[in-house]
Short mmCIF file of C-alpha atoms in Angstrom, two decimals:
data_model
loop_
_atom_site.label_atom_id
_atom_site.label_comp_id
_atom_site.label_asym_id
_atom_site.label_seq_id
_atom_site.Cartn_x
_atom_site.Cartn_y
_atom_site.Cartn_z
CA UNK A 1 58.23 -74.60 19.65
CA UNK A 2 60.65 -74.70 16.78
CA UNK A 3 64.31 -76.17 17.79
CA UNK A 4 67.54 -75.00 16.64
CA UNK A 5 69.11 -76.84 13.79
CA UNK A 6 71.71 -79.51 14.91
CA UNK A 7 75.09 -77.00 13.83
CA UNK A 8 73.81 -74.18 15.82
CA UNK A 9 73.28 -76.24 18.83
CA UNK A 10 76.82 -77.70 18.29
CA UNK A 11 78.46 -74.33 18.26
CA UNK A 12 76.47 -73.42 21.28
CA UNK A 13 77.48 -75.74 23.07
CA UNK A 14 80.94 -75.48 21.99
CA UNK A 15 80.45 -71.43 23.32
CA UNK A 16 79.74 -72.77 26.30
CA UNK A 17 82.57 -75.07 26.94
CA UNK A 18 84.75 -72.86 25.78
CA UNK A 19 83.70 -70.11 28.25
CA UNK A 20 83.54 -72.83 31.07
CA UNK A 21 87.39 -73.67 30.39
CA UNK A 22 88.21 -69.89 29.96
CA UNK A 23 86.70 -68.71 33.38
CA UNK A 24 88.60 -72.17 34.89
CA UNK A 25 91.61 -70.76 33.64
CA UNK A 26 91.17 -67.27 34.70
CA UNK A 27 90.11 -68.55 38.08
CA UNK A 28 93.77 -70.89 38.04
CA UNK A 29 95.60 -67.60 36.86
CA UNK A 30 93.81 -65.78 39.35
CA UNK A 31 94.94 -68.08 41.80
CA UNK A 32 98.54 -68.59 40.67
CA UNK A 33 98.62 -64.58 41.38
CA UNK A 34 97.29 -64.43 44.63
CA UNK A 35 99.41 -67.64 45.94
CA UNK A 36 102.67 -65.85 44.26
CA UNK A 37 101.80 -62.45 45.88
CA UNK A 38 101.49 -64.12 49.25
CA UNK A 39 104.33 -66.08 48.81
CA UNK A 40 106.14 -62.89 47.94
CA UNK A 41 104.92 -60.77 50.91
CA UNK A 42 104.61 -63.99 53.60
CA UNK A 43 108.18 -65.73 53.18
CA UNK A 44 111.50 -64.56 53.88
CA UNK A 45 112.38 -65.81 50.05
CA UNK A 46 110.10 -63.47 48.40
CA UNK A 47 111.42 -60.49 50.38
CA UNK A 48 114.72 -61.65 48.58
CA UNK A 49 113.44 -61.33 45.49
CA UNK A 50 111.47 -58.43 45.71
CA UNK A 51 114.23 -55.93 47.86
CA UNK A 52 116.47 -55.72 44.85
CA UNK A 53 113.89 -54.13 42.70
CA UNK A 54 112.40 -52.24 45.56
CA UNK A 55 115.51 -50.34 46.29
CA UNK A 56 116.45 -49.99 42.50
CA UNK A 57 113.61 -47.63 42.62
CA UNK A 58 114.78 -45.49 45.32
CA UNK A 59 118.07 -44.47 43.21
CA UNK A 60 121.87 -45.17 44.38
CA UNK A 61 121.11 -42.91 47.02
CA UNK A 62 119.22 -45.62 49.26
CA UNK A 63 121.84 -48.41 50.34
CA UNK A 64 120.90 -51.38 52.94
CA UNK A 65 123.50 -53.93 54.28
CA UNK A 66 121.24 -56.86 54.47
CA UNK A 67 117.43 -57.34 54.96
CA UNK A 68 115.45 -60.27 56.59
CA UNK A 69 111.87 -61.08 57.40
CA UNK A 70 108.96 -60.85 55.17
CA UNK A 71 107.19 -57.80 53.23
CA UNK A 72 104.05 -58.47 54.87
CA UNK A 73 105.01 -58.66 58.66
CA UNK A 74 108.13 -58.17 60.28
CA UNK A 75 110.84 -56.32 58.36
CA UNK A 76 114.07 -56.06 59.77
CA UNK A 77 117.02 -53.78 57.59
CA UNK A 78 120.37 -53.33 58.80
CA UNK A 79 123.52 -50.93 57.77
CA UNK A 80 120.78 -48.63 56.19
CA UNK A 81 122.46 -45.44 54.78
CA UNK A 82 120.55 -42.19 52.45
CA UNK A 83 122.41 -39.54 51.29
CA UNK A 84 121.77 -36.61 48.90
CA UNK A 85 123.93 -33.38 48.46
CA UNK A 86 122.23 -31.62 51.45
CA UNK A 87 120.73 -34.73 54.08
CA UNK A 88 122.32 -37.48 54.72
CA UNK A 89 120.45 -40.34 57.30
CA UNK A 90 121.95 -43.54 58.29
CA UNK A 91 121.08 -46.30 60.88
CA UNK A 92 122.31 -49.35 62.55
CA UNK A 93 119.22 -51.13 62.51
CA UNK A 94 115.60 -50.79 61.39
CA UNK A 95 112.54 -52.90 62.28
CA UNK A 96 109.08 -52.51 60.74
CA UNK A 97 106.25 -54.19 61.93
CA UNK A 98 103.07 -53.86 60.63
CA UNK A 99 99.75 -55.68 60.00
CA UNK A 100 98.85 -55.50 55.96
CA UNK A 101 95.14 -56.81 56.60
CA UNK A 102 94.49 -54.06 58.37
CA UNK A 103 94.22 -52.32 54.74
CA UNK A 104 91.24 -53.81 54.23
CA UNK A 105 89.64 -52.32 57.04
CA UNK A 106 91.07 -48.96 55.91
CA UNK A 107 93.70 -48.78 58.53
CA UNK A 108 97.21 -48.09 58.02
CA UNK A 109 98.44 -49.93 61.42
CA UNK A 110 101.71 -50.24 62.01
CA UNK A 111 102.87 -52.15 65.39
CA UNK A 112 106.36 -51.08 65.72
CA UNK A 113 108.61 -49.04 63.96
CA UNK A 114 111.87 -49.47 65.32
CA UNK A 115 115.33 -47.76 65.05
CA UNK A 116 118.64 -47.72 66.83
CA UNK A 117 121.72 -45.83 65.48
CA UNK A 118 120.14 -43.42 63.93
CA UNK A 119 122.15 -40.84 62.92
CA UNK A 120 120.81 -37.36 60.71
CA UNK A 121 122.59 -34.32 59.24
CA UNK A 122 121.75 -31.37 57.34
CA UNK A 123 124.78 -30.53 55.48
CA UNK A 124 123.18 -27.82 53.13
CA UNK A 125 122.15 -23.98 53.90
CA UNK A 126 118.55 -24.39 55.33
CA UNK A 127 115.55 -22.97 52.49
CA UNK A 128 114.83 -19.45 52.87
CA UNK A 129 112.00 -18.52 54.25
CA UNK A 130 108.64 -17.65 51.76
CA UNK A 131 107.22 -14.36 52.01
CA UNK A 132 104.04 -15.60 51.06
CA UNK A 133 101.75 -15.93 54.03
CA UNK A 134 100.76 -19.92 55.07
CA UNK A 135 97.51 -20.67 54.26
CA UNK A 136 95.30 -23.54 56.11
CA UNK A 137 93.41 -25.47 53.87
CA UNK A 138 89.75 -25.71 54.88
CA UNK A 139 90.31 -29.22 56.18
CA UNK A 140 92.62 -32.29 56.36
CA UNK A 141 91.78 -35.51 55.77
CA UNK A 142 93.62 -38.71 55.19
CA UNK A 143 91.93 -41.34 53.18
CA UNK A 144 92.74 -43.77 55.30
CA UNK A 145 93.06 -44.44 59.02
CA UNK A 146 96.59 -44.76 60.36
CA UNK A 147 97.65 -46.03 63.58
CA UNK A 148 101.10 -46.24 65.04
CA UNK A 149 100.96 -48.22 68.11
CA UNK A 150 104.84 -47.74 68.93
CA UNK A 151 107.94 -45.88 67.30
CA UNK A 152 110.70 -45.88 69.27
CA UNK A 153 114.27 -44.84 68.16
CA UNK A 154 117.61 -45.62 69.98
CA UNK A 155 120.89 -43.82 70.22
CA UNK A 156 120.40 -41.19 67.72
CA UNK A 157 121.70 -37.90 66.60
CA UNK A 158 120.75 -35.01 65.06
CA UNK A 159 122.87 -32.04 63.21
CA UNK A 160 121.67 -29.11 61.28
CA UNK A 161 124.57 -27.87 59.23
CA UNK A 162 127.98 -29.44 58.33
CA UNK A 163 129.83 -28.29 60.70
CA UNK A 164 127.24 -28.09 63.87
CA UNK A 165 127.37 -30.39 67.04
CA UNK A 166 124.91 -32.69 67.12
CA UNK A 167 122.09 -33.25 69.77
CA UNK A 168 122.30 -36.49 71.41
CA UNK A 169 119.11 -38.26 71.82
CA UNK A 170 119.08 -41.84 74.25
CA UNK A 171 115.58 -42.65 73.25
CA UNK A 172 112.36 -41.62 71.44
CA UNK A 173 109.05 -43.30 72.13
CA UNK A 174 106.14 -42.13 70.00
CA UNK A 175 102.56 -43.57 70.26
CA UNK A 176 99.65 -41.80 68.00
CA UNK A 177 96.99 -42.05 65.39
CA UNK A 178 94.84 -40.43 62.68
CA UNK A 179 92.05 -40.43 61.95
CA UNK A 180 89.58 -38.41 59.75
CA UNK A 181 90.71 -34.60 60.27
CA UNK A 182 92.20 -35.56 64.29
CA UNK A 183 95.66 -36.49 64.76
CA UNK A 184 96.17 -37.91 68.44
CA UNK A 185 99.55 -38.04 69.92
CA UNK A 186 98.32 -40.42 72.61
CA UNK A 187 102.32 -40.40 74.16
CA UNK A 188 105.67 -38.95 73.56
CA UNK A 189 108.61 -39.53 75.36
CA UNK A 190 112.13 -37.91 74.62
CA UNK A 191 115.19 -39.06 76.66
CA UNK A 192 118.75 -37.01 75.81
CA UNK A 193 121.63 -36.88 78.29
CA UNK A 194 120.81 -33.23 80.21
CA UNK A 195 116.59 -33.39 78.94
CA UNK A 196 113.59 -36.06 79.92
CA UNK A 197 110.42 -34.93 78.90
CA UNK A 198 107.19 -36.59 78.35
CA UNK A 199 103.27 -35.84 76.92
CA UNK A 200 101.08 -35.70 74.43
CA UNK A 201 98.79 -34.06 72.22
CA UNK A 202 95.71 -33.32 69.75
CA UNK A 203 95.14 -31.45 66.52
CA UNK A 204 92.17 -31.14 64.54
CA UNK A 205 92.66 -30.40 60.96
CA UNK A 206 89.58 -28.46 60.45
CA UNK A 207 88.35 -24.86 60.76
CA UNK A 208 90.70 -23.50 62.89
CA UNK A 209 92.99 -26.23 63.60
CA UNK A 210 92.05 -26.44 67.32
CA UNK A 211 94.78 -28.01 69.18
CA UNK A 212 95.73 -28.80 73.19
CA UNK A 213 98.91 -30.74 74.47
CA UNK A 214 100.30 -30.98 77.65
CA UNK A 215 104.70 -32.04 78.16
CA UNK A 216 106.31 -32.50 81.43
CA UNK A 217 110.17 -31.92 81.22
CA UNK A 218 113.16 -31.96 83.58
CA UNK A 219 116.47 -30.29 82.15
CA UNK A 220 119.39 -30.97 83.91
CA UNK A 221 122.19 -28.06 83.56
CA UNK A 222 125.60 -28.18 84.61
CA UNK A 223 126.62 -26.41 88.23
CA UNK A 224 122.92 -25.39 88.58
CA UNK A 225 119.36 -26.83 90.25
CA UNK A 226 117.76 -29.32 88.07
CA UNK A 227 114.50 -28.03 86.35
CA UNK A 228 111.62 -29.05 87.07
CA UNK A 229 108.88 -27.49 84.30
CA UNK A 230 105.08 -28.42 83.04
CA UNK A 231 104.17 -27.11 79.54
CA UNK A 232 100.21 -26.25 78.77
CA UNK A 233 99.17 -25.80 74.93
CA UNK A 234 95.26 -24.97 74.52
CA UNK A 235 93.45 -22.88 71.50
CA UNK A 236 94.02 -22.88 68.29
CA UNK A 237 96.80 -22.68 65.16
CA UNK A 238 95.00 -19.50 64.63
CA UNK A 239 95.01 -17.81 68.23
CA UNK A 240 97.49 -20.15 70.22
CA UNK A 241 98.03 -20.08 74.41
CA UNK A 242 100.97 -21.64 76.06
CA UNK A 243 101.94 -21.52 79.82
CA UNK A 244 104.77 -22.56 81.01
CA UNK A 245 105.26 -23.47 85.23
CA UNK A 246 109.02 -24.08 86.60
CA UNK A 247 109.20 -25.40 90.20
CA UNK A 248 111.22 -24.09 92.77
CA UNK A 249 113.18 -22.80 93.34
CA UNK A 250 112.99 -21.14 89.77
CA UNK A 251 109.80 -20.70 91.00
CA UNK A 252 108.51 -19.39 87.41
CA UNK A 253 105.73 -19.03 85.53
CA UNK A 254 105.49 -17.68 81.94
CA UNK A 255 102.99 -17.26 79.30
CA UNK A 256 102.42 -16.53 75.63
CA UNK A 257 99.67 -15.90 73.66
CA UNK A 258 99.82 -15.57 69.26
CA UNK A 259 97.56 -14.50 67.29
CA UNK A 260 97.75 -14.62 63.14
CA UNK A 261 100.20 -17.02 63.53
CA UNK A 262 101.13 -17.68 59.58
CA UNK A 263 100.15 -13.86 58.55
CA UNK A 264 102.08 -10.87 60.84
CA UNK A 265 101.80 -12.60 64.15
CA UNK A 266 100.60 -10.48 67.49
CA UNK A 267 102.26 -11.48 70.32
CA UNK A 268 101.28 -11.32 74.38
CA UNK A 269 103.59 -12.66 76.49
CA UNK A 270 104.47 -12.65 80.44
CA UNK A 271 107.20 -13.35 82.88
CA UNK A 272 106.28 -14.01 86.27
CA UNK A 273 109.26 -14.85 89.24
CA UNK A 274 107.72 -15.38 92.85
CA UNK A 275 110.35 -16.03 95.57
CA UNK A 276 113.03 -17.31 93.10
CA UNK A 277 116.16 -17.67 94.98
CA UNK A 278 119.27 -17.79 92.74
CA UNK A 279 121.32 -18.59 95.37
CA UNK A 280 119.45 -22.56 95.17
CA UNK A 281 119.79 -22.42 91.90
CA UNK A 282 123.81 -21.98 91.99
CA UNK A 283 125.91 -21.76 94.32
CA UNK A 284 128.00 -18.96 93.31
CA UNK A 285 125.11 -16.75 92.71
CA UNK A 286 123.94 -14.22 95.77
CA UNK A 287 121.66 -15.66 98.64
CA UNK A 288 118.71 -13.64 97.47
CA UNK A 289 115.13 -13.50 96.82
CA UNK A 290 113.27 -12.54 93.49
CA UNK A 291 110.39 -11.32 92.63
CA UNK A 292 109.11 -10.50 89.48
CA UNK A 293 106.76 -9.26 86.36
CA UNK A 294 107.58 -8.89 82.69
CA UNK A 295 105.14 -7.44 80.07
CA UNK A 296 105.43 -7.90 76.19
CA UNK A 297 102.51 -7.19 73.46
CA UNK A 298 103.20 -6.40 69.74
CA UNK A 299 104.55 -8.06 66.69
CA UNK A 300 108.19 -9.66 66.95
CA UNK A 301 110.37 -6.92 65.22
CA UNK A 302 108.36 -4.32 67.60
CA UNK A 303 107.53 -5.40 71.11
CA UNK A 304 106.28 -3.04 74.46
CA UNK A 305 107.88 -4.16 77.20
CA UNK A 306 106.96 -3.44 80.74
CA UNK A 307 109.18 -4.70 83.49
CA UNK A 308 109.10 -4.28 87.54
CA UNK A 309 110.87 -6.51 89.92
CA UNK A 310 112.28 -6.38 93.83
CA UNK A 311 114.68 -8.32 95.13
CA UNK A 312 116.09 -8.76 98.84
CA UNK A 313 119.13 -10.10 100.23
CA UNK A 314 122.97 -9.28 100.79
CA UNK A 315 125.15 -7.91 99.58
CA UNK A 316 122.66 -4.78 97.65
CA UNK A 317 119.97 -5.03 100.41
CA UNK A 318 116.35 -4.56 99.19
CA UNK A 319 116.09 -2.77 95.35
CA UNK A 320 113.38 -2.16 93.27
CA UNK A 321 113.39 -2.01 89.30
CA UNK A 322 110.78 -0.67 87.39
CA UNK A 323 111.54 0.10 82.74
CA UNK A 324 109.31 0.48 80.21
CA UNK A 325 110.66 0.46 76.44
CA UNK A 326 110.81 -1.43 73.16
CA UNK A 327 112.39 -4.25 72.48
CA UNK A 328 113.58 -4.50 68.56
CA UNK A 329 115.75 -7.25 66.72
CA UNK A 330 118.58 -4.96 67.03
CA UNK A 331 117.99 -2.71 69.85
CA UNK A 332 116.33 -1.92 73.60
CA UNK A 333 114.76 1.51 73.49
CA UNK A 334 114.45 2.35 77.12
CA UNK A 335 111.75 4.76 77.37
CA UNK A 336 112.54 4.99 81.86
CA UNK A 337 114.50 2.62 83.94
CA UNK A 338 113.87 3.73 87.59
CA UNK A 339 116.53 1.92 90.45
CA UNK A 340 115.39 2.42 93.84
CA UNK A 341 118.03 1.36 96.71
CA UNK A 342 115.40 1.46 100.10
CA UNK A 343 117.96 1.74 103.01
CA UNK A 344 119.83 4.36 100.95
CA UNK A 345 117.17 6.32 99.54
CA UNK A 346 118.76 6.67 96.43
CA UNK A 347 117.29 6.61 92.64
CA UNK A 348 118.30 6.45 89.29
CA UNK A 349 116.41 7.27 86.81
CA UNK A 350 117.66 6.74 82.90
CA UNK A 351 116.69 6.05 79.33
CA UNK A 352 118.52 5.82 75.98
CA UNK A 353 118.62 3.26 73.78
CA UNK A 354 120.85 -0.71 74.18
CA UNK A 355 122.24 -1.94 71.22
CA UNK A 356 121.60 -5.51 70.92
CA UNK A 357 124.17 -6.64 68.15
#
């Protein structure tokens, strides 16, 4: 075998050191990266460093009092304030916690996001509604997992419009996940001062967006019985069933059925009183007892309505109602409204048409 002259195994060999001391100093780079990014994301001094620039890309309209904590971990903002010419959101305090290795799993987790003070208004005109139908896409599906193991918000507001009151809310506590095409609301809670309600729910982003929830409330309104109700969502975004149950002694039960939801909906819905007794439910009404049935099928600017109900008590004795008609945005068409007074004997019978303006 021949060898290589002595100068072309010199300059090989120089090749090869210097490729040895280039990869050592990609590998030190390298490593002077990652131990900078960490130190950036793991210590409350790189957070310092990093906010200003972090914010400068959220424009002047982002402003935060003071931040501590660390990028990767537990972030905790106060005096945060957003404002544009039509929203404007502001908040005491905000606390993110979330776990960044996760990301290499392909999990967005988040353990707690955190807010008290929060405070939201809508001072602009509210879009106007498009014409165009919604379309579904086929499916939806996040590239990522994300879970959010706890959101809960303290003392906030919300106002839509600049001069509207706003709706006081005590608490929000929010527990779900996604993943693939199926978001999972595994719990919701929603305190205010007069409404407690509770549940959860399921959507999957596919085909025809099947979906089923369930939400216990209680509503508590001034001078009258407190209310009691159990709300039941099953089907789909495409053909949609809710039923609605109030306990005694509203003693109601409703339910409403859509169809096309996003394109000309259909609508089926029922009313249905059995031994309701207004007299529980305030004091000032009459000691009486209520029954009855409501009918409405069509699209919202044209709906049938059948009605019938009975009722028994002083001071009008036993009556029975039965009207059939239309209901429009603007207007009741009574096609017959019957009044029957039993220890009288006496009838009315009418139609016309109720202006609803």
């Amino acid at each position: 075998a021949q060898r290589l002259p002595h100068t072309c195994q010199h300059r090989a060999g120089a090749v090869r050191r210097a490729v040895r001391i280039i990869l050592v100093c990609v590998a030190i780079l390298l490593s002077l990266l990652l131990a900078a990014a960490a130190a950036l994301m793991t210590t409350e001094t790189g957070l310092q460093l990093v906010w200003p620039r972090l914010t400068a890309l959220a424009g002047p309209a982002l402003s935060v009092e003071s931040v501590s904590g660390r990028l990767a971990g537990a972030l905790h903002l106060r005096g945060v304030s957003y404002r544009t010419d039509s929203d404007s959101v502001s908040a005491d305090e905000v606390v993110l916690e979330w776990e960044p290795l996760a990301l290499l799993g392909g999990t967005l987790r988040v353990q707690q996001l955190a807010g008290r003070g929060l405070h939201y208004r809508r001072a602009g005109e509210a879009p106007a509604a498009e014409e165009t139908p919604l379309v579904l896409p086929e499916q939806i599906r996040l590239p990522l997992a994300i879970v959010l193991q706890e959101l809960v918000v303290e003392e906030a507001s919300l106002a839509v419009g600049a001069k509207a009151q706003p709706v006081q809310i005590d608490l929000l506590r929010l527990a779900a996940r996604v993943e693939g095409n199926r978001l999972n609301i595994e719990h919701l809670e929603l305190v205010s001062p007069d409404v407690a309600l509770q549940g959860g729910a399921i959507l999957d982003a596919t085909g025809s967006y099947p979906v089923q929830g369930r939400i216990t409330a209680s509503v508590t309104l001034p001078d009258h019985a407190p209310v009691e109700a159990g709300l039941r969502i099953d089907g789909s975004l495409q053909q949609l069933a809710l039923r609605l149950d109030v306990q005694p002694p509203y003693a109601a039960s409703a339910g409403l059925q859509l169809e096309r939801l996003f394109d000309g909906p259909l609508i089926r819905g029922s009313l249905d009183l059995q031994a309701t007794e207004p007299g529980a439910i305030n004091a000032a009404w009459p000691a009486l007892r209520l029954d009855a049935a409501i009918r409405v099928s069509g699209t919202p600017d044209r709906l049938q309505l059948e009605a019938s109900a009975s009722s028994e008590g002083e001071p009008a004795g036993a009556l029975q109602m039965k009207l059939a008609g239309v209901l429009q945005p603007d207007a009741l068409l009574i096609e017959s409204l019957t009044l029957t007074a039993s220890e009288d004997q006496a009838q009315l019978h009418a139609s016309g048409r109720l202006g609803l303006d």
